[in-house]
Structures are given as C-alpha cells and as structure tokens.
Amino acid sequence: DMKAMFLGLLTVLLLTAAPLSAQTNQTIQELKANAEKGNAEAQLSLGLRYYGGFEVTNDNVIALKWIRKAAEQNYDAAQYFLGFSYESGVGVAKNQVEAVKWYRKAAEQNHAQAQLNLARCYFSGEGVEKDDMEAVKWVRKAAAQNYPQAQFTLGLSYGNGKGVEKNSIEAVKWVRKAAEQGLAIAQFHMGLHY
C-alpha cells in the first residue's frame, strides 16, 4: 500500500534527520521561522513533520503546503515527495499526471528515486504514455548513481528485453550490482537464477 510505504519512508527520513536536529537543538519554532524565510530544506523538513505528526500535530494539508513551497524552489527532494503525494493521494487528491510532472522535475536534477518512479510510470503508462524505452532511459540514469533498486530493475529489463534488447550478460551484471549492495530481492534473484 502506497500510504504505508510513504509513511515508512518518512519515518526513516525523520529518524535520519533526528540526530542533526538534536545536535543543533533546533526547535519547531526555529524550523517554522526558517521555512517562512524561504529556506527550502526547512520547508521540506517541516512538511514531512506535519505528514508524520513528528513533534507537531499531523496535518496533511499544512504538510503539502510546505512541501509544495520547497518544490517550487526547485528543491529535488521536495519535488520527489510532492510527486509521491500526488501518486499516493496523501494530503492531496490522487493525480498521476501531476505525480509524473513532479517526478520528472526531480529526476532531471538526478534524484535517483524520482528517476526510478518516473521510469515505473513509463513502464506502466500511468500518468504518461507507456514507453518502455523511455522508462529504461530513466532507470539507467538512477542505476548509474549506484541506486540498487534501479540496478535490479535494469537487470530485469535486460533479462526480459523490456525497453532494451534482451541480453543475459547485462542482466546478470546489473542484478549482481544490486545484490552486492545488499538488495535482498536481487540476492534472491541471483541465488534462484544464477
């Protein structure tokens, strides 16, 4: 379920950011002040806190307001989360075309997860015309950044000939790269097939 995946990802991000907040003793008021001054990182951080109800009351409308402000400043992580919000319907009505729009903005700035999500949209034809070759173009960009999920997806594309010419050597190469980075499904795939 997309909402559960989003909240799980949100929790990881906030827990990762928590030591930084503790080190700087940044209060929510300071974060709000920085967000109101136009600091995109503060806007995204505040928005994510409202999404998850971390240190503030959960409010998806306020969350989306702050994330959108950061995204409109061309902040790639905020653009990714805004795309994810539109795709999952968290804080906003589901709109796959808007999701693709924001994923593309982040993907064009080399945000690996946005590149992979944009590729998934092209593979499925959700919010954009189905185009396996365009999907592989974006998967390849994310895989080139050593993003294991993208490496695995690229390996599967080569294995199935989806968007690229079928090539078992390339398939193994990319699945192995993902497996070596600890991606469990890639490790399982390597054990099952190779």
PDB file of N, CA, C and O in Angstrom, residues 3 6-7 10 14 44-54 56-68 78 81-86 88-92:
ATOM      1  N   LYS A   3       0.400   4.370   0.911  1.00  0.00           N
ATOM      2  CA  LYS A   3       0.432   5.223   2.093  1.00  0.00           C
ATOM      3  C   LYS A   3       1.364   4.635   3.149  1.00  0.00           C
ATOM      4  O   LYS A   3       2.166   5.355   3.744  1.00  0.00           O
ATOM      5  N   PHE A   6       4.893   5.208   2.034  1.00  0.00           N
ATOM      6  CA  PHE A   6       5.242   6.610   2.210  1.00  0.00           C
ATOM      7  C   PHE A   6       5.561   6.907   3.665  1.00  0.00           C
ATOM      8  O   PHE A   6       6.576   7.526   3.977  1.00  0.00           O
ATOM      9  N   LEU A   7       4.707   6.460   4.567  1.00  0.00           N
ATOM     10  CA  LEU A   7       4.927   6.737   5.987  1.00  0.00           C
ATOM     11  C   LEU A   7       6.173   6.027   6.502  1.00  0.00           C
ATOM     12  O   LEU A   7       6.891   6.568   7.340  1.00  0.00           O
ATOM     13  N   LEU A  10       9.032   8.091   5.231  1.00  0.00           N
ATOM     14  CA  LEU A  10       9.024   9.320   6.009  1.00  0.00           C
ATOM     15  C   LEU A  10       9.666   9.107   7.376  1.00  0.00           C
ATOM     16  O   LEU A  10      10.490   9.900   7.820  1.00  0.00           O
ATOM     17  N   LEU A  14      12.964  11.010   8.799  1.00  0.00           N
ATOM     18  CA  LEU A  14      12.944  11.836  10.005  1.00  0.00           C
ATOM     19  C   LEU A  14      13.867  11.284  11.076  1.00  0.00           C
ATOM     20  O   LEU A  14      14.514  12.045  11.786  1.00  0.00           O
ATOM     21  N   LEU A  44      10.747  21.652   3.541  1.00  0.00           N
ATOM     22  CA  LEU A  44      10.538  20.217   3.362  1.00  0.00           C
ATOM     23  C   LEU A  44      10.517  19.511   4.707  1.00  0.00           C
ATOM     24  O   LEU A  44       9.632  18.683   4.975  1.00  0.00           O
ATOM     25  N   SER A  45      11.466  19.820   5.565  1.00  0.00           N
ATOM     26  CA  SER A  45      11.531  19.181   6.878  1.00  0.00           C
ATOM     27  C   SER A  45      10.249  19.430   7.672  1.00  0.00           C
ATOM     28  O   SER A  45       9.686  18.507   8.277  1.00  0.00           O
ATOM     29  N   LEU A  46       9.772  20.650   7.645  1.00  0.00           N
ATOM     30  CA  LEU A  46       8.537  20.984   8.350  1.00  0.00           C
ATOM     31  C   LEU A  46       7.353  20.239   7.735  1.00  0.00           C
ATOM     32  O   LEU A  46       6.519  19.675   8.455  1.00  0.00           O
ATOM     33  N   GLY A  47       7.295  20.212   6.412  1.00  0.00           N
ATOM     34  CA  GLY A  47       6.222  19.495   5.731  1.00  0.00           C
ATOM     35  C   GLY A  47       6.208  18.016   6.080  1.00  0.00           C
ATOM     36  O   GLY A  47       5.153  17.435   6.362  1.00  0.00           O
ATOM     37  N   LEU A  48       7.377  17.403   6.109  1.00  0.00           N
ATOM     38  CA  LEU A  48       7.461  15.977   6.442  1.00  0.00           C
ATOM     39  C   LEU A  48       7.048  15.733   7.890  1.00  0.00           C
ATOM     40  O   LEU A  48       6.418  14.720   8.203  1.00  0.00           O
ATOM     41  N   ARG A  49       7.398  16.650   8.765  1.00  0.00           N
ATOM     42  CA  ARG A  49       6.984  16.507  10.161  1.00  0.00           C
ATOM     43  C   ARG A  49       5.465  16.564  10.286  1.00  0.00           C
ATOM     44  O   ARG A  49       4.876  15.808  11.043  1.00  0.00           O
ATOM     45  N   TYR A  50       4.831  17.469   9.540  1.00  0.00           N
ATOM     46  CA  TYR A  50       3.361  17.534   9.577  1.00  0.00           C
ATOM     47  C   TYR A  50       2.736  16.275   8.978  1.00  0.00           C
ATOM     48  O   TYR A  50       1.701  15.814   9.449  1.00  0.00           O
ATOM     49  N   TYR A  51       3.352  15.717   7.944  1.00  0.00           N
ATOM     50  CA  TYR A  51       2.841  14.463   7.373  1.00  0.00           C
ATOM     51  C   TYR A  51       2.855  13.348   8.414  1.00  0.00           C
ATOM     52  O   TYR A  51       1.906  12.605   8.568  1.00  0.00           O
ATOM     53  N   GLY A  52       3.969  13.247   9.099  1.00  0.00           N
ATOM     54  CA  GLY A  52       4.128  12.138  10.036  1.00  0.00           C
ATOM     55  C   GLY A  52       3.654  12.418  11.443  1.00  0.00           C
ATOM     56  O   GLY A  52       3.590  11.520  12.269  1.00  0.00           O
ATOM     57  N   GLY A  53       3.329  13.664  11.740  1.00  0.00           N
ATOM     58  CA  GLY A  53       2.937  14.014  13.097  1.00  0.00           C
ATOM     59  C   GLY A  53       4.110  13.925  14.057  1.00  0.00           C
ATOM     60  O   GLY A  53       3.944  13.579  15.219  1.00  0.00           O
ATOM     61  N   PHE A  54       5.325  14.241  13.575  1.00  0.00           N
ATOM     62  CA  PHE A  54       6.516  14.208  14.416  1.00  0.00           C
ATOM     63  C   PHE A  54       6.758  15.595  15.004  1.00  0.00           C
ATOM     64  O   PHE A  54       7.030  16.538  14.276  1.00  0.00           O
ATOM     65  N   VAL A  56       4.852  17.723  15.904  1.00  0.00           N
ATOM     66  CA  VAL A  56       3.727  18.602  15.590  1.00  0.00           C
ATOM     67  C   VAL A  56       2.496  17.728  15.388  1.00  0.00           C
ATOM     68  O   VAL A  56       2.611  16.515  15.229  1.00  0.00           O
ATOM     69  N   THR A  57       1.325  18.340  15.372  1.00  0.00           N
ATOM     70  CA  THR A  57       0.097  17.593  15.107  1.00  0.00           C
ATOM     71  C   THR A  57       0.036  17.225  13.632  1.00  0.00           C
ATOM     72  O   THR A  57       0.328  18.063  12.769  1.00  0.00           O
ATOM     73  N   ASN A  58      -0.316  15.989  13.338  1.00  0.00           N
ATOM     74  CA  ASN A  58      -0.439  15.540  11.943  1.00  0.00           C
ATOM     75  C   ASN A  58      -1.452  16.409  11.213  1.00  0.00           C
ATOM     76  O   ASN A  58      -2.579  16.579  11.675  1.00  0.00           O
ATOM     77  N   ASP A  59      -1.025  16.964  10.077  1.00  0.00           N
ATOM     78  CA  ASP A  59      -1.911  17.786   9.252  1.00  0.00           C
ATOM     79  C   ASP A  59      -1.393  17.726   7.817  1.00  0.00           C
ATOM     80  O   ASP A  59      -0.439  18.419   7.463  1.00  0.00           O
ATOM     81  N   ASN A  60      -2.031  16.894   7.010  1.00  0.00           N
ATOM     82  CA  ASN A  60      -1.567  16.680   5.641  1.00  0.00           C
ATOM     83  C   ASN A  60      -1.723  17.912   4.751  1.00  0.00           C
ATOM     84  O   ASN A  60      -0.958  18.093   3.802  1.00  0.00           O
ATOM     85  N   VAL A  61      -2.700  18.769   5.039  1.00  0.00           N
ATOM     86  CA  VAL A  61      -2.881  19.987   4.243  1.00  0.00           C
ATOM     87  C   VAL A  61      -1.715  20.943   4.474  1.00  0.00           C
ATOM     88  O   VAL A  61      -1.126  21.475   3.526  1.00  0.00           O
ATOM     89  N   ILE A  62      -1.367  21.143   5.747  1.00  0.00           N
ATOM     90  CA  ILE A  62      -0.217  22.009   6.062  1.00  0.00           C
ATOM     91  C   ILE A  62       1.069  21.370   5.535  1.00  0.00           C
ATOM     92  O   ILE A  62       1.937  22.058   4.996  1.00  0.00           O
ATOM     93  N   ALA A  63       1.169  20.069   5.665  1.00  0.00           N
ATOM     94  CA  ALA A  63       2.347  19.357   5.158  1.00  0.00           C
ATOM     95  C   ALA A  63       2.553  19.640   3.678  1.00  0.00           C
ATOM     96  O   ALA A  63       3.649  20.009   3.243  1.00  0.00           O
ATOM     97  N   LEU A  64       1.490  19.482   2.917  1.00  0.00           N
ATOM     98  CA  LEU A  64       1.586  19.678   1.472  1.00  0.00           C
ATOM     99  C   LEU A  64       1.913  21.127   1.131  1.00  0.00           C
ATOM    100  O   LEU A  64       2.672  21.385   0.193  1.00  0.00           O
ATOM    101  N   LYS A  65       1.388  22.065   1.892  1.00  0.00           N
ATOM    102  CA  LYS A  65       1.678  23.486   1.666  1.00  0.00           C
ATOM    103  C   LYS A  65       3.185  23.731   1.735  1.00  0.00           C
ATOM    104  O   LYS A  65       3.765  24.368   0.855  1.00  0.00           O
ATOM    105  N   TRP A  66       3.842  23.197   2.777  1.00  0.00           N
ATOM    106  CA  TRP A  66       5.277  23.423   2.945  1.00  0.00           C
ATOM    107  C   TRP A  66       6.098  22.651   1.921  1.00  0.00           C
ATOM    108  O   TRP A  66       7.094  23.169   1.397  1.00  0.00           O
ATOM    109  N   ILE A  67       5.701  21.429   1.639  1.00  0.00           N
ATOM    110  CA  ILE A  67       6.441  20.640   0.644  1.00  0.00           C
ATOM    111  C   ILE A  67       6.338  21.302  -0.730  1.00  0.00           C
ATOM    112  O   ILE A  67       7.324  21.381  -1.468  1.00  0.00           O
ATOM    113  N   ARG A  68       5.150  21.790  -1.074  1.00  0.00           N
ATOM    114  CA  ARG A  68       4.981  22.472  -2.363  1.00  0.00           C
ATOM    115  C   ARG A  68       5.864  23.726  -2.447  1.00  0.00           C
ATOM    116  O   ARG A  68       6.473  23.994  -3.480  1.00  0.00           O
ATOM    117  N   ALA A  78      12.004  17.729  -2.366  1.00  0.00           N
ATOM    118  CA  ALA A  78      10.619  18.174  -2.194  1.00  0.00           C
ATOM    119  C   ALA A  78       9.795  17.855  -3.437  1.00  0.00           C
ATOM    120  O   ALA A  78       8.627  17.447  -3.335  1.00  0.00           O
ATOM    121  N   PHE A  81       8.880  14.232  -3.210  1.00  0.00           N
ATOM    122  CA  PHE A  81       7.805  13.977  -2.241  1.00  0.00           C
ATOM    123  C   PHE A  81       6.472  14.520  -2.721  1.00  0.00           C
ATOM    124  O   PHE A  81       5.427  13.917  -2.457  1.00  0.00           O
ATOM    125  N   LEU A  82       6.484  15.632  -3.439  1.00  0.00           N
ATOM    126  CA  LEU A  82       5.236  16.158  -3.977  1.00  0.00           C
ATOM    127  C   LEU A  82       4.682  15.191  -5.028  1.00  0.00           C
ATOM    128  O   LEU A  82       3.484  14.902  -5.047  1.00  0.00           O
ATOM    129  N   GLY A  83       5.559  14.668  -5.878  1.00  0.00           N
ATOM    130  CA  GLY A  83       5.137  13.655  -6.851  1.00  0.00           C
ATOM    131  C   GLY A  83       4.571  12.431  -6.161  1.00  0.00           C
ATOM    132  O   GLY A  83       3.513  11.901  -6.549  1.00  0.00           O
ATOM    133  N   PHE A  84       5.257  11.988  -5.111  1.00  0.00           N
ATOM    134  CA  PHE A  84       4.794  10.818  -4.358  1.00  0.00           C
ATOM    135  C   PHE A  84       3.443  11.091  -3.710  1.00  0.00           C
ATOM    136  O   PHE A  84       2.572  10.222  -3.663  1.00  0.00           O
ATOM    137  N   SER A  85       3.255  12.315  -3.225  1.00  0.00           N
ATOM    138  CA  SER A  85       1.974  12.691  -2.617  1.00  0.00           C
ATOM    139  C   SER A  85       0.845  12.591  -3.638  1.00  0.00           C
ATOM    140  O   SER A  85      -0.229  12.066  -3.340  1.00  0.00           O
ATOM    141  N   TYR A  86       1.086  13.099  -4.841  1.00  0.00           N
ATOM    142  CA  TYR A  86       0.065  13.010  -5.890  1.00  0.00           C
ATOM    143  C   TYR A  86      -0.186  11.563  -6.301  1.00  0.00           C
ATOM    144  O   TYR A  86      -1.314  11.174  -6.572  1.00  0.00           O
ATOM    145  N   SER A  88       0.214   8.830  -4.433  1.00  0.00           N
ATOM    146  CA  SER A  88      -0.380   8.044  -3.348  1.00  0.00           C
ATOM    147  C   SER A  88      -1.672   8.645  -2.806  1.00  0.00           C
ATOM    148  O   SER A  88      -2.423   7.964  -2.110  1.00  0.00           O
ATOM    149  N   GLY A  89      -1.925   9.923  -3.107  1.00  0.00           N
ATOM    150  CA  GLY A  89      -3.119  10.566  -2.577  1.00  0.00           C
ATOM    151  C   GLY A  89      -2.997  10.944  -1.117  1.00  0.00           C
ATOM    152  O   GLY A  89      -3.996  11.056  -0.424  1.00  0.00           O
ATOM    153  N   VAL A  90      -1.772  11.150  -0.637  1.00  0.00           N
ATOM    154  CA  VAL A  90      -1.561  11.569   0.754  1.00  0.00           C
ATOM    155  C   VAL A  90      -1.520  13.093   0.789  1.00  0.00           C
ATOM    156  O   VAL A  90      -0.625  13.716   0.223  1.00  0.00           O
ATOM    157  N   GLY A  91      -2.529  13.692   1.410  1.00  0.00           N
ATOM    158  CA  GLY A  91      -2.583  15.142   1.541  1.00  0.00           C
ATOM    159  C   GLY A  91      -3.152  15.869   0.345  1.00  0.00           C
ATOM    160  O   GLY A  91      -3.294  17.086   0.366  1.00  0.00           O
ATOM    161  N   VAL A  92      -3.459  15.137  -0.693  1.00  0.00           N
ATOM    162  CA  VAL A  92      -3.954  15.728  -1.940  1.00  0.00           C
ATOM    163  C   VAL A  92      -4.694  14.635  -2.711  1.00  0.00           C
ATOM    164  O   VAL A  92      -4.440  13.445  -2.493  1.00  0.00           O
TER     165      VAL A  92
END
